[in-house]
Short mmCIF file of C-alpha atoms and ligand atoms in Angstrom, two decimals:
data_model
loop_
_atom_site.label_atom_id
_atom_site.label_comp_id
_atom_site.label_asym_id
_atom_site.label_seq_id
_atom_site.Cartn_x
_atom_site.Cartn_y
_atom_site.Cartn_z
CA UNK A 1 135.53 92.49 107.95
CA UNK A 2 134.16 93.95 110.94
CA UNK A 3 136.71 92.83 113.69
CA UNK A 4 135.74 92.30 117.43
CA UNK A 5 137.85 94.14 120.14
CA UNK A 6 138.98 91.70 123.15
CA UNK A 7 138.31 93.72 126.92
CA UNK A 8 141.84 94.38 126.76
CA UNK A 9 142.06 95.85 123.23
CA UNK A 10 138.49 98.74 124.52
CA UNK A 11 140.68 99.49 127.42
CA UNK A 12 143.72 100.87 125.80
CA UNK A 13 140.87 102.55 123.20
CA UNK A 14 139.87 103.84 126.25
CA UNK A 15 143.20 105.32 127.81
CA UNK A 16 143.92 106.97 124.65
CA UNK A 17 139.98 108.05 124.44
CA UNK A 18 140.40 109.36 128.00
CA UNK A 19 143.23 111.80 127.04
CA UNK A 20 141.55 113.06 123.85
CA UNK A 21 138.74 113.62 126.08
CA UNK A 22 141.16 115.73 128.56
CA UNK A 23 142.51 117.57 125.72
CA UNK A 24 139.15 118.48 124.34
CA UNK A 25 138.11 120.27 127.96
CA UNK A 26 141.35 121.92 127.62
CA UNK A 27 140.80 123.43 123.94
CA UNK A 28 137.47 124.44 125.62
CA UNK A 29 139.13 126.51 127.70
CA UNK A 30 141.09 127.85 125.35
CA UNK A 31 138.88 129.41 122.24
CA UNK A 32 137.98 132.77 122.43
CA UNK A 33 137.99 135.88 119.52
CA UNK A 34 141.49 136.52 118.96
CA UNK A 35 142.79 132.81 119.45
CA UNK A 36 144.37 131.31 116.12
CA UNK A 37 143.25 127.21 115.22
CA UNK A 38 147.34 126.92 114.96
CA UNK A 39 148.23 127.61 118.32
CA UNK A 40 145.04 124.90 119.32
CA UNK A 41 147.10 122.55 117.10
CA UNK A 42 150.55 123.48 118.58
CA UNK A 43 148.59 122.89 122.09
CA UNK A 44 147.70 119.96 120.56
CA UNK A 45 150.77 118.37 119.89
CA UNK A 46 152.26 119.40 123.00
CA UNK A 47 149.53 117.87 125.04
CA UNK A 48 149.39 114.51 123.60
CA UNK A 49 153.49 114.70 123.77
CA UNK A 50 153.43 114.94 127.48
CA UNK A 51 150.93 112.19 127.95
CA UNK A 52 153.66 109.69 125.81
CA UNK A 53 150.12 109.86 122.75
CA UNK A 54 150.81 111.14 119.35
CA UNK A 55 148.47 112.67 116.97
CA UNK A 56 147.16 110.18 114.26
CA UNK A 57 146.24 112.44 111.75
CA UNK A 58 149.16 113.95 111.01
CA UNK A 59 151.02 112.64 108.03
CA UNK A 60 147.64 110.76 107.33
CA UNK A 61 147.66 110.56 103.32
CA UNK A 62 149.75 113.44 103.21
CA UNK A 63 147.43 115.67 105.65
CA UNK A 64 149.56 117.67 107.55
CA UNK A 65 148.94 118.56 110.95
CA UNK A 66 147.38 117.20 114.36
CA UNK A 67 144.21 118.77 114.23
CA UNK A 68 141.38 119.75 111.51
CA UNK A 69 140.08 122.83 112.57
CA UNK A 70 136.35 123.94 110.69
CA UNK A 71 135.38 127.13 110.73
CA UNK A 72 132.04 128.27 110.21
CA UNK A 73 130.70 126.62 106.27
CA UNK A 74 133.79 124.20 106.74
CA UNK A 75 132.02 120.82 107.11
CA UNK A 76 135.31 118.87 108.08
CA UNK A 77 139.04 118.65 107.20
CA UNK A 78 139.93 122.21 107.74
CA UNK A 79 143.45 123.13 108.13
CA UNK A 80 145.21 124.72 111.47
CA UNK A 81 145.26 128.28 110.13
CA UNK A 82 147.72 131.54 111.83
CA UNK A 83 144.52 133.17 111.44
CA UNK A 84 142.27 135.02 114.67
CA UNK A 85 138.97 133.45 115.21
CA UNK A 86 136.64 135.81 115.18
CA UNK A 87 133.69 136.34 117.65
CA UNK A 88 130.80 134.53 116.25
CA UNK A 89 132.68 131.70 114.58
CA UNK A 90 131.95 128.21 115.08
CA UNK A 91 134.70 126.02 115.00
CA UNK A 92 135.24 121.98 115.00
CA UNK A 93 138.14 120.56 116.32
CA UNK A 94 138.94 116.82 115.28
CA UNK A 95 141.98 114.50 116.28
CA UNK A 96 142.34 110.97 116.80
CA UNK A 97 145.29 109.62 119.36
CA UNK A 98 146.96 107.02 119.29
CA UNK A 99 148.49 105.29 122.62
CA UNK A 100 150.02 102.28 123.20
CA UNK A 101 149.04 101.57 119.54
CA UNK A 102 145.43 102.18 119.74
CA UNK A 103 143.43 105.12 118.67
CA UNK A 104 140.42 107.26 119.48
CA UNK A 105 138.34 109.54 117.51
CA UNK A 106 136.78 112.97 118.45
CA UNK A 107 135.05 115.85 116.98
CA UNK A 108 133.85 118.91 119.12
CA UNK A 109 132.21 122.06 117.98
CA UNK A 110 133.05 125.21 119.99
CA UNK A 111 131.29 129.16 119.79
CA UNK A 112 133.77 131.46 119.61
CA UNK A 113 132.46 134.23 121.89
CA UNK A 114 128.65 135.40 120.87
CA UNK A 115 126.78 133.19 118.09
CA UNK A 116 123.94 133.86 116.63
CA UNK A 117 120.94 132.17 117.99
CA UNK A 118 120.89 129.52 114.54
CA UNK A 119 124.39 128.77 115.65
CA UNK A 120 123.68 127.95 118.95
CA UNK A 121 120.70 125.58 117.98
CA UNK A 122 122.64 123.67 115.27
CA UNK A 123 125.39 123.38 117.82
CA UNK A 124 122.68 121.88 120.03
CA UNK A 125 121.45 119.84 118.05
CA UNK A 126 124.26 118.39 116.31
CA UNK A 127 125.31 116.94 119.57
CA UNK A 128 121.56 115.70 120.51
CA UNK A 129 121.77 114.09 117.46
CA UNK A 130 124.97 112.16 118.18
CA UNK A 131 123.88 110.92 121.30
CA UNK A 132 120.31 109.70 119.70
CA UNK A 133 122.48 107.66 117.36
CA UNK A 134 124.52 106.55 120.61
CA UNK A 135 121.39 105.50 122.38
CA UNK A 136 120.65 103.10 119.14
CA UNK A 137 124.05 101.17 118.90
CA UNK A 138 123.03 98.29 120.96
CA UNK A 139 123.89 94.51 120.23
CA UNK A 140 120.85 93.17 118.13
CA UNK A 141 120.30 97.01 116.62
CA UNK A 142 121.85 97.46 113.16
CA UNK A 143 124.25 100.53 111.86
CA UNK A 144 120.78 101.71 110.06
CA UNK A 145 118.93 102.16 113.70
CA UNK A 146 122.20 104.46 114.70
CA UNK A 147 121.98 106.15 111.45
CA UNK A 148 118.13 106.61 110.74
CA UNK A 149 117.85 108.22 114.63
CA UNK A 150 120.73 110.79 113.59
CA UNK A 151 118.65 111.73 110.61
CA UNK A 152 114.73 111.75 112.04
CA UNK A 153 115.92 114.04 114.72
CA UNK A 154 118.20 116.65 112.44
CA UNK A 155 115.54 116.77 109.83
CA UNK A 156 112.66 117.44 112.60
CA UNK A 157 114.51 120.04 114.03
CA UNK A 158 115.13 122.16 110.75
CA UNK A 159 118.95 121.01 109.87
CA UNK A 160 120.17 118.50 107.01
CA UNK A 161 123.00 115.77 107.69
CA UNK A 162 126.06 115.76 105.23
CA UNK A 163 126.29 112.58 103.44
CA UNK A 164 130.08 112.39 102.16
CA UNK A 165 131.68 112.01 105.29
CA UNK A 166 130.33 109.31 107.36
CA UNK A 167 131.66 106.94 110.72
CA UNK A 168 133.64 104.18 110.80
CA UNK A 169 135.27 101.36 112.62
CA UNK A 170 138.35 101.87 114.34
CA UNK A 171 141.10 100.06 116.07
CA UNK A 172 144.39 100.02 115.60
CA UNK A 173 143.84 101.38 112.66
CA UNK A 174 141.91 104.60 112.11
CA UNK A 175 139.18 103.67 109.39
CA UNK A 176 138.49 100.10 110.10
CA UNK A 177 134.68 98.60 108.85
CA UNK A 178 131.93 99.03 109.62
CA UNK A 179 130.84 102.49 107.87
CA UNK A 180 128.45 104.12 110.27
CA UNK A 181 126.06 106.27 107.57
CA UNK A 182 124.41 109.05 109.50
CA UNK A 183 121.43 109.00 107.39
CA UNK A 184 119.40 106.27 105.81
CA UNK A 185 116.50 103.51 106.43
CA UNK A 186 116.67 101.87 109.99
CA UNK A 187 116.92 98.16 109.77
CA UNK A 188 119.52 97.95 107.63
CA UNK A 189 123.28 97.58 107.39
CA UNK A 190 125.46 95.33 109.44
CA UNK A 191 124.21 93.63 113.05
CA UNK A 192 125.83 95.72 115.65
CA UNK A 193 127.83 92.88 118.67
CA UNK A 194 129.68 93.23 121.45
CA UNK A 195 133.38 94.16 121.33
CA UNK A 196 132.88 96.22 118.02
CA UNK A 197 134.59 99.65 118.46
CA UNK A 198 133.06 102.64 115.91
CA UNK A 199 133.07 106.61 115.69
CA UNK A 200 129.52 108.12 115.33
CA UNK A 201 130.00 111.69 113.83
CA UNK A 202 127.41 113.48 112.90
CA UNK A 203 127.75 116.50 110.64
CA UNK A 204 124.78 118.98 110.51
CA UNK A 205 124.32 121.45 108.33
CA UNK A 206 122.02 124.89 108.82
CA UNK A 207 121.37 124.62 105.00
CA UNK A 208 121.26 121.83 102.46
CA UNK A 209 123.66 118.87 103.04
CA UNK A 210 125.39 118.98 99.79
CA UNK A 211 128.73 119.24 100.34
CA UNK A 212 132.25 120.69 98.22
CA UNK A 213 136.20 120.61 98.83
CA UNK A 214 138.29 123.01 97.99
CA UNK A 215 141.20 122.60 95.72
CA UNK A 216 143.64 122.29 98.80
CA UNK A 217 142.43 117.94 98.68
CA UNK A 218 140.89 118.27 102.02
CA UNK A 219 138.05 121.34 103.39
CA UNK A 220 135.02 120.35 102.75
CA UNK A 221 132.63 122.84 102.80
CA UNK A 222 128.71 123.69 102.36
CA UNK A 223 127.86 124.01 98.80
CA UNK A 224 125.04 127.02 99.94
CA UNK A 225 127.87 128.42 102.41
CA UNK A 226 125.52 127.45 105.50
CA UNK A 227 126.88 126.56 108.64
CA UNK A 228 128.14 123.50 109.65
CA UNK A 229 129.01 121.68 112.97
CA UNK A 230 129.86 118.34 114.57
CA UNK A 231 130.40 116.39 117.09
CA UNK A 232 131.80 112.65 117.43
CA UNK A 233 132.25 110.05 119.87
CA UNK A 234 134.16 106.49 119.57
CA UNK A 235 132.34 103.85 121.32
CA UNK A 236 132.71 100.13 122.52
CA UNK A 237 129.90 98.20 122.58
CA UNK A 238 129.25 95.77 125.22
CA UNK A 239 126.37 93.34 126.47
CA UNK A 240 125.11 96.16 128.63
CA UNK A 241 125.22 98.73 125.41
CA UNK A 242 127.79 101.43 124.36
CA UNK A 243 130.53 103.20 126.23
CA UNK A 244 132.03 106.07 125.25
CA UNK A 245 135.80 106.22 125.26
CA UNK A 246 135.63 109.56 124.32
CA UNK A 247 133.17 111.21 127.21
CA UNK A 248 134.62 114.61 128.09
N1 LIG B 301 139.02 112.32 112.50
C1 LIG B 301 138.64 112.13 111.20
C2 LIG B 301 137.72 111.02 110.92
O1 LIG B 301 136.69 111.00 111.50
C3 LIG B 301 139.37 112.82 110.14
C4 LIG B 301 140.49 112.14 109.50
S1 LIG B 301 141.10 113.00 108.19
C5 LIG B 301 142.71 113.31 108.51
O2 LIG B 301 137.95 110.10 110.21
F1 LIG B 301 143.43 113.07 107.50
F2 LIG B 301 142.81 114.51 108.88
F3 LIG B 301 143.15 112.53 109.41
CO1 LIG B 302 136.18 109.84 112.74
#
């Protein structure tokens, strides 16, 4: 069941979507060759602490810590590691918050110092592509119209869109229904209305999209060792369209 969010409900989404959002232009600041995805988590914890949020993901089936950090061919799940970024990397950072016992959801990919130019595009158009599926989750559109734009534009530009790890509804809990594909036919899947709350999060990969997790239970990774990135917003939707809780 797809459940509709009362006004109320989006803006508490939105408080804790506003300091995931803060938190994110801090980590921005913060990556550089040298830097360790651990001390982004500790940050992490610390941050959310101070603004009375906690950190939703850990102790999540078992995962342990704040953040997933995604280096490089690490599609999603990665763990915090006491290991230097290196100049070149990519990295994804993903947390959801939850405040006053409702959550948000986002993903942001970040160059560590100089990438190569094939870095740079699929970082650019990873995120192009999540706000062509934004543009497409209006009432009267349906999940397929958010998904097919995700994939049309990926494809066109050279890059292939993981299909293991997909969107979802969220609320007070963090995987509610619908499931927000980001690939596949438009015209299909549920009737996007007003008051649903969903993640779009587009993974893009510089390779093919198959996709492999370790034995750890958790990083996913490119099965060609390509590189990955993505980037994800929660949004409300409303009679004027989406909003995103999540804008940094
Ligand atoms: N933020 C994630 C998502 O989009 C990842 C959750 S996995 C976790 O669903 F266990 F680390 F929380
Ligand atoms: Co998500």
């Amino acid at each position: 069941m797809i459940t509709i969010k009362s006004k109320e409900q989006i803006e508490k989404m939105g408080a804790a979507g506003r300091i995931l959002a803060d938190c994110h232009k801090e980590i921005a600041k913060m990556i550089r060759p040298g830097i360790t995805s651990w001390e982004i988590d500790q940050f992490v914890e610390g941050f959310l602490a101070k603004h009375e949020a906690t950190p939703e993901q850990k102790g999540y089936r078992g995962y342990e810590y704040a953040t997933c950090a995604s280096v490089n061919d690490v599609i999603c799940h990665g763990f915090p590691k006491k290991e230097a970024l290196n100049d070149g990397d990519i990295v994804t950072i993903d947390m959801v918050v939850r405040k006053d016992g409702w959550l948000a959801d986002s993903a942001w990919s970040y160059a560590v110092g100089n990438i190569s130019p094939v870095a740079e595009k699929l970082l650019k158009v990873t995120k192009e592509a999540l706000y062509k599926g934004i543009e497409k989750a209006v009432p009267g559109n349906r999940i397929g119209d958010v998904s097919h734009a995700i994939q049309v534009y990926a494809e066109s530009q050279g890059f292939s869109v993981v299909r293991d790890f997909i969107g979802h509804g969220i609320g007070s809990e963090m995987h509610e229904e619908p499931q927000v594909p980001h690939y596949g036919p438009a015209g299909k899947g549920p009737r996007i209305k007003e008051g649903m709350v969903f993640t779009i999060e587009p993974m893009l990969n510089a390779g093919k999209f198959h996709a492999k997790v370790d034995l750890d239970g958790w990083t996913a990774r490119t099965v060609d060792g390509s590189l990955s990135a993505q980037y994800e917003h929660t949004i409300a939707i409303t009679s004027q369209g989406p909003i995103i809780l999540t804008e940094q």
